[in-house]
Amino acid sequence: MKLILRADVDNLGRLGQVVKVKPGYGRNFLIPQGLAMMASAANQKAFETERKKLQAKMDAVKAEAQGLADKLAAAEVIIRVRTGEADRLYGSVTAATIVDALVAMGIEVDKRKIDLDEPIRALGEYKVQAKLHHDVRPEITVRVVKHDWVPGQDENVAAEGQETAEAPEASDAHDAGKAEPEETA
């Protein structure tokens, strides 16, 4: 079945291209969604008159995606997580977690647009790509940090600072011979 595409379709073609697809895909998806029309001489003439409107609509969608891409590229998403021994995460960071953090920052994105091959399972900084448009794919900087992390403080320095701050208190209690009750959480 030959169709004229009325919009850009991922993995198929661009606006105005004549493509050959399986009949079921064309009849059941592309034509009802308004993404394509049957390829015939009459439809080709109708498409040419409609092309400017469709192109303007596609340009508007791309411009909107580019505006959102600029916001995403400038944003640094910080996700605070609980960790166990050896800084292992309880659970993982998924596309939904990243979208929730973006919404908290005032940036609306659909979680299906976040291209995360597998969930993040370790602390650190990651570059995650977003698929906003066929031509617009910005990278989002995602930092996964401990829940008690303080901005401007390196994770290694924070961990060393906590160890050295706790060690003298423990040695003072043992040196004085006093057994203080331990707090359990």
C-alpha positions as protocol buffer text, in pm:
chain_id: "A"
residue {
  index: 1
  type: MET
  ca { x: 0 y: 0 z: 0 }
}
residue {
  index: 2
  type: LYS
  ca { x: 144 y: 340 z: -99 }
}
residue {
  index: 3
  type: LEU
  ca { x: 71 y: 642 z: 118 }
}
residue {
  index: 4
  type: ILE
  ca { x: 160 y: 1013 z: 123 }
}
residue {
  index: 5
  type: LEU
  ca { x: 278 y: 1114 z: 470 }
}
residue {
  index: 6
  type: ARG
  ca { x: 99 y: 1416 z: 616 }
}
residue {
  index: 7
  type: ALA
  ca { x: 344 y: 1440 z: 909 }
}
residue {
  index: 8
  type: ASP
  ca { x: 686 y: 1315 z: 1012 }
}
residue {
  index: 9
  type: VAL
  ca { x: 658 y: 955 z: 1132 }
}
residue {
  index: 10
  type: ASP
  ca { x: 948 y: 799 z: 1323 }
}
residue {
  index: 11
  type: ASN
  ca { x: 1114 y: 509 z: 1143 }
}
residue {
  index: 12
  type: LEU
  ca { x: 901 y: 566 z: 834 }
}
residue {
  index: 13
  type: GLY
  ca { x: 952 y: 905 z: 666 }
}
residue {
  index: 14
  type: ARG
  ca { x: 901 y: 1280 z: 652 }
}
residue {
  index: 15
  type: LEU
  ca { x: 615 y: 1509 z: 553 }
}
residue {
  index: 16
  type: GLY
  ca { x: 525 y: 1472 z: 185 }
}
residue {
  index: 17
  type: GLN
  ca { x: 715 y: 1150 z: 126 }
}
residue {
  index: 18
  type: VAL
  ca { x: 543 y: 864 z: -59 }
}
residue {
  index: 19
  type: VAL
  ca { x: 605 y: 543 z: 137 }
}
residue {
  index: 20
  type: LYS
  ca { x: 507 y: 182 z: 96 }
}
residue {
  index: 21
  type: VAL
  ca { x: 362 y: 15 z: 408 }
}
residue {
  index: 22
  type: LYS
  ca { x: 170 y: -297 z: 494 }
}
residue {
  index: 23
  type: PRO
  ca { x: -205 y: -254 z: 437 }
}
residue {
  index: 24
  type: GLY
  ca { x: -302 y: -311 z: 802 }
}
residue {
  index: 25
  type: TYR
  ca { x: -58 y: -49 z: 931 }
}
residue {
  index: 26
  type: GLY
  ca { x: -186 y: 203 z: 677 }
}
residue {
  index: 27
  type: ARG
  ca { x: -560 y: 138 z: 719 }
}
residue {
  index: 28
  type: ASN
  ca { x: -562 y: 83 z: 1096 }
}
residue {
  index: 29
  type: PHE
  ca { x: -310 y: 339 z: 1218 }
}
residue {
  index: 30
  type: LEU
  ca { x: -165 y: 593 z: 974 }
}
residue {
  index: 31
  type: ILE
  ca { x: -482 y: 697 z: 789 }
}
residue {
  index: 32
  type: PRO
  ca { x: -717 y: 713 z: 1097 }
}
residue {
  index: 33
  type: GLN
  ca { x: -455 y: 913 z: 1291 }
}
residue {
  index: 34
  type: GLY
  ca { x: -434 y: 1164 z: 1005 }
}
residue {
  index: 35
  type: LEU
  ca { x: -67 y: 1087 z: 951 }
}
residue {
  index: 36
  type: ALA
  ca { x: -107 y: 971 z: 590 }
}
residue {
  index: 37
  type: MET
  ca { x: -340 y: 960 z: 289 }
}
residue {
  index: 38
  type: MET
  ca { x: -365 y: 717 z: -2 }
}
residue {
  index: 39
  type: ALA
  ca { x: -118 y: 789 z: -282 }
}
residue {
  index: 40
  type: SER
  ca { x: -317 y: 882 z: -593 }
}
residue {
  index: 41
  type: ALA
  ca { x: -304 y: 1164 z: -847 }
}
residue {
  index: 42
  type: ALA
  ca { x: -604 y: 1340 z: -691 }
}
residue {
  index: 43
  type: ASN
  ca { x: -465 y: 1305 z: -337 }
}
residue {
  index: 44
  type: GLN
  ca { x: -125 y: 1428 z: -456 }
}
residue {
  index: 45
  type: LYS
  ca { x: -287 y: 1753 z: -584 }
}
residue {
  index: 46
  type: ALA
  ca { x: -488 y: 1791 z: -262 }
}
residue {
  index: 47
  type: PHE
  ca { x: -175 y: 1736 z: -57 }
}
residue {
  index: 48
  type: GLU
  ca { x: 19 y: 2003 z: -245 }
}
residue {
  index: 49
  type: THR
  ca { x: -249 y: 2263 z: -162 }
}
residue {
  index: 50
  type: GLU
  ca { x: -251 y: 2149 z: 201 }
}
residue {
  index: 51
  type: ARG
  ca { x: 130 y: 2122 z: 229 }
}
residue {
  index: 52
  type: LYS
  ca { x: 189 y: 2481 z: 348 }
}
residue {
  index: 53
  type: LYS
  ca { x: -58 y: 2444 z: 636 }
}
residue {
  index: 54
  type: LEU
  ca { x: 91 y: 2109 z: 739 }
}
residue {
  index: 55
  type: GLN
  ca { x: 446 y: 2244 z: 716 }
}
residue {
  index: 56
  type: ALA
  ca { x: 353 y: 2547 z: 930 }
}
residue {
  index: 57
  type: LYS
  ca { x: 197 y: 2314 z: 1188 }
}
residue {
  index: 58
  type: MET
  ca { x: 509 y: 2093 z: 1191 }
}
residue {
  index: 59
  type: ASP
  ca { x: 732 y: 2401 z: 1228 }
}
residue {
  index: 60
  type: ALA
  ca { x: 525 y: 2521 z: 1525 }
}
residue {
  index: 61
  type: VAL
  ca { x: 555 y: 2181 z: 1693 }
}
residue {
  index: 62
  type: LYS
  ca { x: 932 y: 2182 z: 1634 }
}
residue {
  index: 63
  type: ALA
  ca { x: 967 y: 2537 z: 1771 }
}
residue {
  index: 64
  type: GLU
  ca { x: 774 y: 2439 z: 2085 }
}
residue {
  index: 65
  type: ALA
  ca { x: 996 y: 2132 z: 2126 }
}
residue {
  index: 66
  type: GLN
  ca { x: 1307 y: 2348 z: 2081 }
}
residue {
  index: 67
  type: GLY
  ca { x: 1189 y: 2589 z: 2352 }
}
residue {
  index: 68
  type: LEU
  ca { x: 1138 y: 2297 z: 2591 }
}
residue {
  index: 69
  type: ALA
  ca { x: 1476 y: 2154 z: 2488 }
}
residue {
  index: 70
  type: ASP
  ca { x: 1649 y: 2479 z: 2584 }
}
residue {
  index: 71
  type: LYS
  ca { x: 1489 y: 2463 z: 2931 }
}
residue {
  index: 72
  type: LEU
  ca { x: 1589 y: 2097 z: 2973 }
}
residue {
  index: 73
  type: ALA
  ca { x: 1947 y: 2154 z: 2860 }
}
residue {
  index: 74
  type: ALA
  ca { x: 1987 y: 2441 z: 3109 }
}
residue {
  index: 75
  type: ALA
  ca { x: 1832 y: 2248 z: 3399 }
}
residue {
  index: 76
  type: GLU
  ca { x: 2026 y: 2026 z: 3638 }
}
residue {
  index: 77
  type: VAL
  ca { x: 1797 y: 1769 z: 3792 }
}
residue {
  index: 78
  type: ILE
  ca { x: 1901 y: 1666 z: 4143 }
}
residue {
  index: 79
  type: ILE
  ca { x: 1738 y: 1351 z: 4273 }
}
residue {
  index: 80
  type: ARG
  ca { x: 1785 y: 1273 z: 4641 }
}
residue {
  index: 81
  type: VAL
  ca { x: 1776 y: 904 z: 4728 }
}
residue {
  index: 82
  type: ARG
  ca { x: 1823 y: 688 z: 5035 }
}
residue {
  index: 83
  type: THR
  ca { x: 2132 y: 470 z: 5029 }
}
residue {
  index: 84
  type: GLY
  ca { x: 2249 y: 168 z: 5222 }
}
residue {
  index: 85
  type: GLU
  ca { x: 2591 y: 18 z: 5276 }
}
residue {
  index: 86
  type: ALA
  ca { x: 2855 y: 107 z: 5017 }
}
residue {
  index: 87
  type: ASP
  ca { x: 2623 y: 382 z: 4885 }
}
residue {
  index: 88
  type: ARG
  ca { x: 2387 y: 135 z: 4716 }
}
residue {
  index: 89
  type: LEU
  ca { x: 2048 y: 282 z: 4629 }
}
residue {
  index: 90
  type: TYR
  ca { x: 1727 y: 152 z: 4781 }
}
residue {
  index: 91
  type: GLY
  ca { x: 1535 y: 103 z: 4459 }
}
residue {
  index: 92
  type: SER
  ca { x: 1631 y: 287 z: 4141 }
}
residue {
  index: 93
  type: VAL
  ca { x: 1580 y: 613 z: 3952 }
}
residue {
  index: 94
  type: THR
  ca { x: 1341 y: 572 z: 3658 }
}
residue {
  index: 95
  type: ALA
  ca { x: 1206 y: 800 z: 3386 }
}
residue {
  index: 96
  type: ALA
  ca { x: 903 y: 867 z: 3607 }
}
residue {
  index: 97
  type: THR
  ca { x: 1131 y: 981 z: 3891 }
}
residue {
  index: 98
  type: ILE
  ca { x: 1313 y: 1218 z: 3656 }
}
residue {
  index: 99
  type: VAL
  ca { x: 983 y: 1358 z: 3524 }
}
residue {
  index: 100
  type: ASP
  ca { x: 859 y: 1414 z: 3882 }
}
residue {
  index: 101
  type: ALA
  ca { x: 1176 y: 1611 z: 3958 }
}
residue {
  index: 102
  type: LEU
  ca { x: 1131 y: 1816 z: 3639 }
}
residue {
  index: 103
  type: VAL
  ca { x: 767 y: 1892 z: 3728 }
}
residue {
  index: 104
  type: ALA
  ca { x: 885 y: 2013 z: 4069 }
}
residue {
  index: 105
  type: MET
  ca { x: 1116 y: 2251 z: 3880 }
}
residue {
  index: 106
  type: GLY
  ca { x: 824 y: 2376 z: 3668 }
}
residue {
  index: 107
  type: ILE
  ca { x: 910 y: 2187 z: 3347 }
}
residue {
  index: 108
  type: GLU
  ca { x: 634 y: 1963 z: 3207 }
}
residue {
  index: 109
  type: VAL
  ca { x: 755 y: 1657 z: 3011 }
}
residue {
  index: 110
  type: ASP
  ca { x: 584 y: 1329 z: 2929 }
}
residue {
  index: 111
  type: LYS
  ca { x: 771 y: 1033 z: 3083 }
}
residue {
  index: 112
  type: ARG
  ca { x: 759 y: 850 z: 2748 }
}
residue {
  index: 113
  type: LYS
  ca { x: 982 y: 1126 z: 2608 }
}
residue {
  index: 114
  type: ILE
  ca { x: 1267 y: 1044 z: 2850 }
}
residue {
  index: 115
  type: ASP
  ca { x: 1505 y: 797 z: 2681 }
}
residue {
  index: 116
  type: LEU
  ca { x: 1638 y: 591 z: 2970 }
}
residue {
  index: 117
  type: ASP
  ca { x: 1761 y: 247 z: 2857 }
}
residue {
  index: 118
  type: GLU
  ca { x: 1765 y: 108 z: 3209 }
}
residue {
  index: 119
  type: PRO
  ca { x: 1697 y: 255 z: 3555 }
}
residue {
  index: 120
  type: ILE
  ca { x: 1981 y: 433 z: 3735 }
}
residue {
  index: 121
  type: ARG
  ca { x: 2104 y: 227 z: 4030 }
}
residue {
  index: 122
  type: ALA
  ca { x: 2409 y: 421 z: 4157 }
}
residue {
  index: 123
  type: LEU
  ca { x: 2501 y: 766 z: 4285 }
}
residue {
  index: 124
  type: GLY
  ca { x: 2658 y: 1003 z: 4035 }
}
residue {
  index: 125
  type: GLU
  ca { x: 2596 y: 1236 z: 3743 }
}
residue {
  index: 126
  type: TYR
  ca { x: 2426 y: 1107 z: 3429 }
}
residue {
  index: 127
  type: LYS
  ca { x: 2338 y: 1248 z: 3087 }
}
residue {
  index: 128
  type: VAL
  ca { x: 1987 y: 1140 z: 2988 }
}
residue {
  index: 129
  type: GLN
  ca { x: 1845 y: 1211 z: 2645 }
}
residue {
  index: 130
  type: ALA
  ca { x: 1489 y: 1331 z: 2583 }
}
residue {
  index: 131
  type: LYS
  ca { x: 1304 y: 1263 z: 2256 }
}
residue {
  index: 132
  type: LEU
  ca { x: 1092 y: 1576 z: 2213 }
}
residue {
  index: 133
  type: HIS
  ca { x: 1079 y: 1583 z: 1832 }
}
residue {
  index: 134
  type: HIS
  ca { x: 1233 y: 1396 z: 1543 }
}
residue {
  index: 135
  type: ASP
  ca { x: 1508 y: 1661 z: 1517 }
}
residue {
  index: 136
  type: VAL
  ca { x: 1514 y: 1782 z: 1880 }
}
residue {
  index: 137
  type: ARG
  ca { x: 1685 y: 1554 z: 2136 }
}
residue {
  index: 138
  type: PRO
  ca { x: 1837 y: 1750 z: 2427 }
}
residue {
  index: 139
  type: GLU
  ca { x: 2048 y: 1599 z: 2702 }
}
residue {
  index: 140
  type: ILE
  ca { x: 1936 y: 1640 z: 3062 }
}
residue {
  index: 141
  type: THR
  ca { x: 2193 y: 1641 z: 3341 }
}
residue {
  index: 142
  type: VAL
  ca { x: 2069 y: 1418 z: 3624 }
}
residue {
  index: 143
  type: ARG
  ca { x: 2257 y: 1406 z: 3955 }
}
residue {
  index: 144
  type: VAL
  ca { x: 2168 y: 1124 z: 4190 }
}
residue {
  index: 145
  type: VAL
  ca { x: 2281 y: 1218 z: 4541 }
}
residue {
  index: 146
  type: LYS
  ca { x: 2229 y: 1103 z: 4898 }
}
residue {
  index: 147
  type: HIS
  ca { x: 1917 y: 1233 z: 5070 }
}
residue {
  index: 148
  type: ASP
  ca { x: 2124 y: 1442 z: 5316 }
}
residue {
  index: 149
  type: TRP
  ca { x: 2352 y: 1593 z: 5048 }
}
residue {
  index: 150
  type: VAL
  ca { x: 2414 y: 1970 z: 5074 }
}
residue {
  index: 151
  type: PRO
  ca { x: 2452 y: 2171 z: 4749 }
}
residue {
  index: 152
  type: GLY
  ca { x: 2807 y: 2292 z: 4691 }
}
residue {
  index: 153
  type: GLN
  ca { x: 2950 y: 2008 z: 4891 }
}
residue {
  index: 154
  type: ASP
  ca { x: 3131 y: 1723 z: 4717 }
}
residue {
  index: 155
  type: GLU
  ca { x: 3002 y: 1377 z: 4810 }
}
residue {
  index: 156
  type: ASN
  ca { x: 3349 y: 1251 z: 4902 }
}
residue {
  index: 157
  type: VAL
  ca { x: 3418 y: 1549 z: 5127 }
}
residue {
  index: 158
  type: ALA
  ca { x: 3077 y: 1506 z: 5293 }
}
residue {
  index: 159
  type: ALA
  ca { x: 3142 y: 1139 z: 5365 }
}
residue {
  index: 160
  type: GLU
  ca { x: 3492 y: 1209 z: 5504 }
}
residue {
  index: 161
  type: GLY
  ca { x: 3359 y: 1497 z: 5714 }
}
residue {
  index: 162
  type: GLN
  ca { x: 3093 y: 1275 z: 5869 }
}
residue {
  index: 163
  type: GLU
  ca { x: 3343 y: 1002 z: 5957 }
}
residue {
  index: 164
  type: THR
  ca { x: 3591 y: 1239 z: 6121 }
}
residue {
  index: 165
  type: ALA
  ca { x: 3318 y: 1425 z: 6308 }
}
residue {
  index: 166
  type: GLU
  ca { x: 3178 y: 1102 z: 6457 }
}
residue {
  index: 167
  type: ALA
  ca { x: 3511 y: 940 z: 6546 }
}
residue {
  index: 168
  type: PRO
  ca { x: 3624 y: 1189 z: 6819 }
}
residue {
  index: 169
  type: GLU
  ca { x: 3285 y: 1174 z: 6993 }
}
residue {
  index: 170
  type: ALA
  ca { x: 3302 y: 796 z: 7014 }
}
residue {
  index: 171
  type: SER
  ca { x: 3664 y: 798 z: 7141 }
}
residue {
  index: 172
  type: ASP
  ca { x: 3584 y: 1064 z: 7407 }
}
residue {
  index: 173
  type: ALA
  ca { x: 3304 y: 849 z: 7546 }
}
residue {
  index: 174
  type: HIS
  ca { x: 3528 y: 543 z: 7562 }
}
residue {
  index: 175
  type: ASP
  ca { x: 3821 y: 738 z: 7712 }
}
residue {
  index: 176
  type: ALA
  ca { x: 3604 y: 871 z: 7993 }
}
residue {
  index: 177
  type: GLY
  ca { x: 3489 y: 518 z: 8073 }
}
residue {
  index: 178
  type: LYS
  ca { x: 3125 y: 615 z: 8041 }
}
residue {
  index: 179
  type: ALA
  ca { x: 2895 y: 387 z: 7849 }
}
residue {
  index: 180
  type: GLU
  ca { x: 2634 y: 603 z: 7688 }
}
residue {
  index: 181
  type: PRO
  ca { x: 2317 y: 432 z: 7566 }
}
residue {
  index: 182
  type: GLU
  ca { x: 2317 y: 393 z: 7190 }
}
residue {
  index: 183
  type: GLU
  ca { x: 2030 y: 535 z: 6991 }
}
residue {
  index: 184
  type: THR
  ca { x: 1872 y: 302 z: 6742 }
}
residue {
  index: 185
  type: ALA
  ca { x: 1679 y: 425 z: 6447 }
}
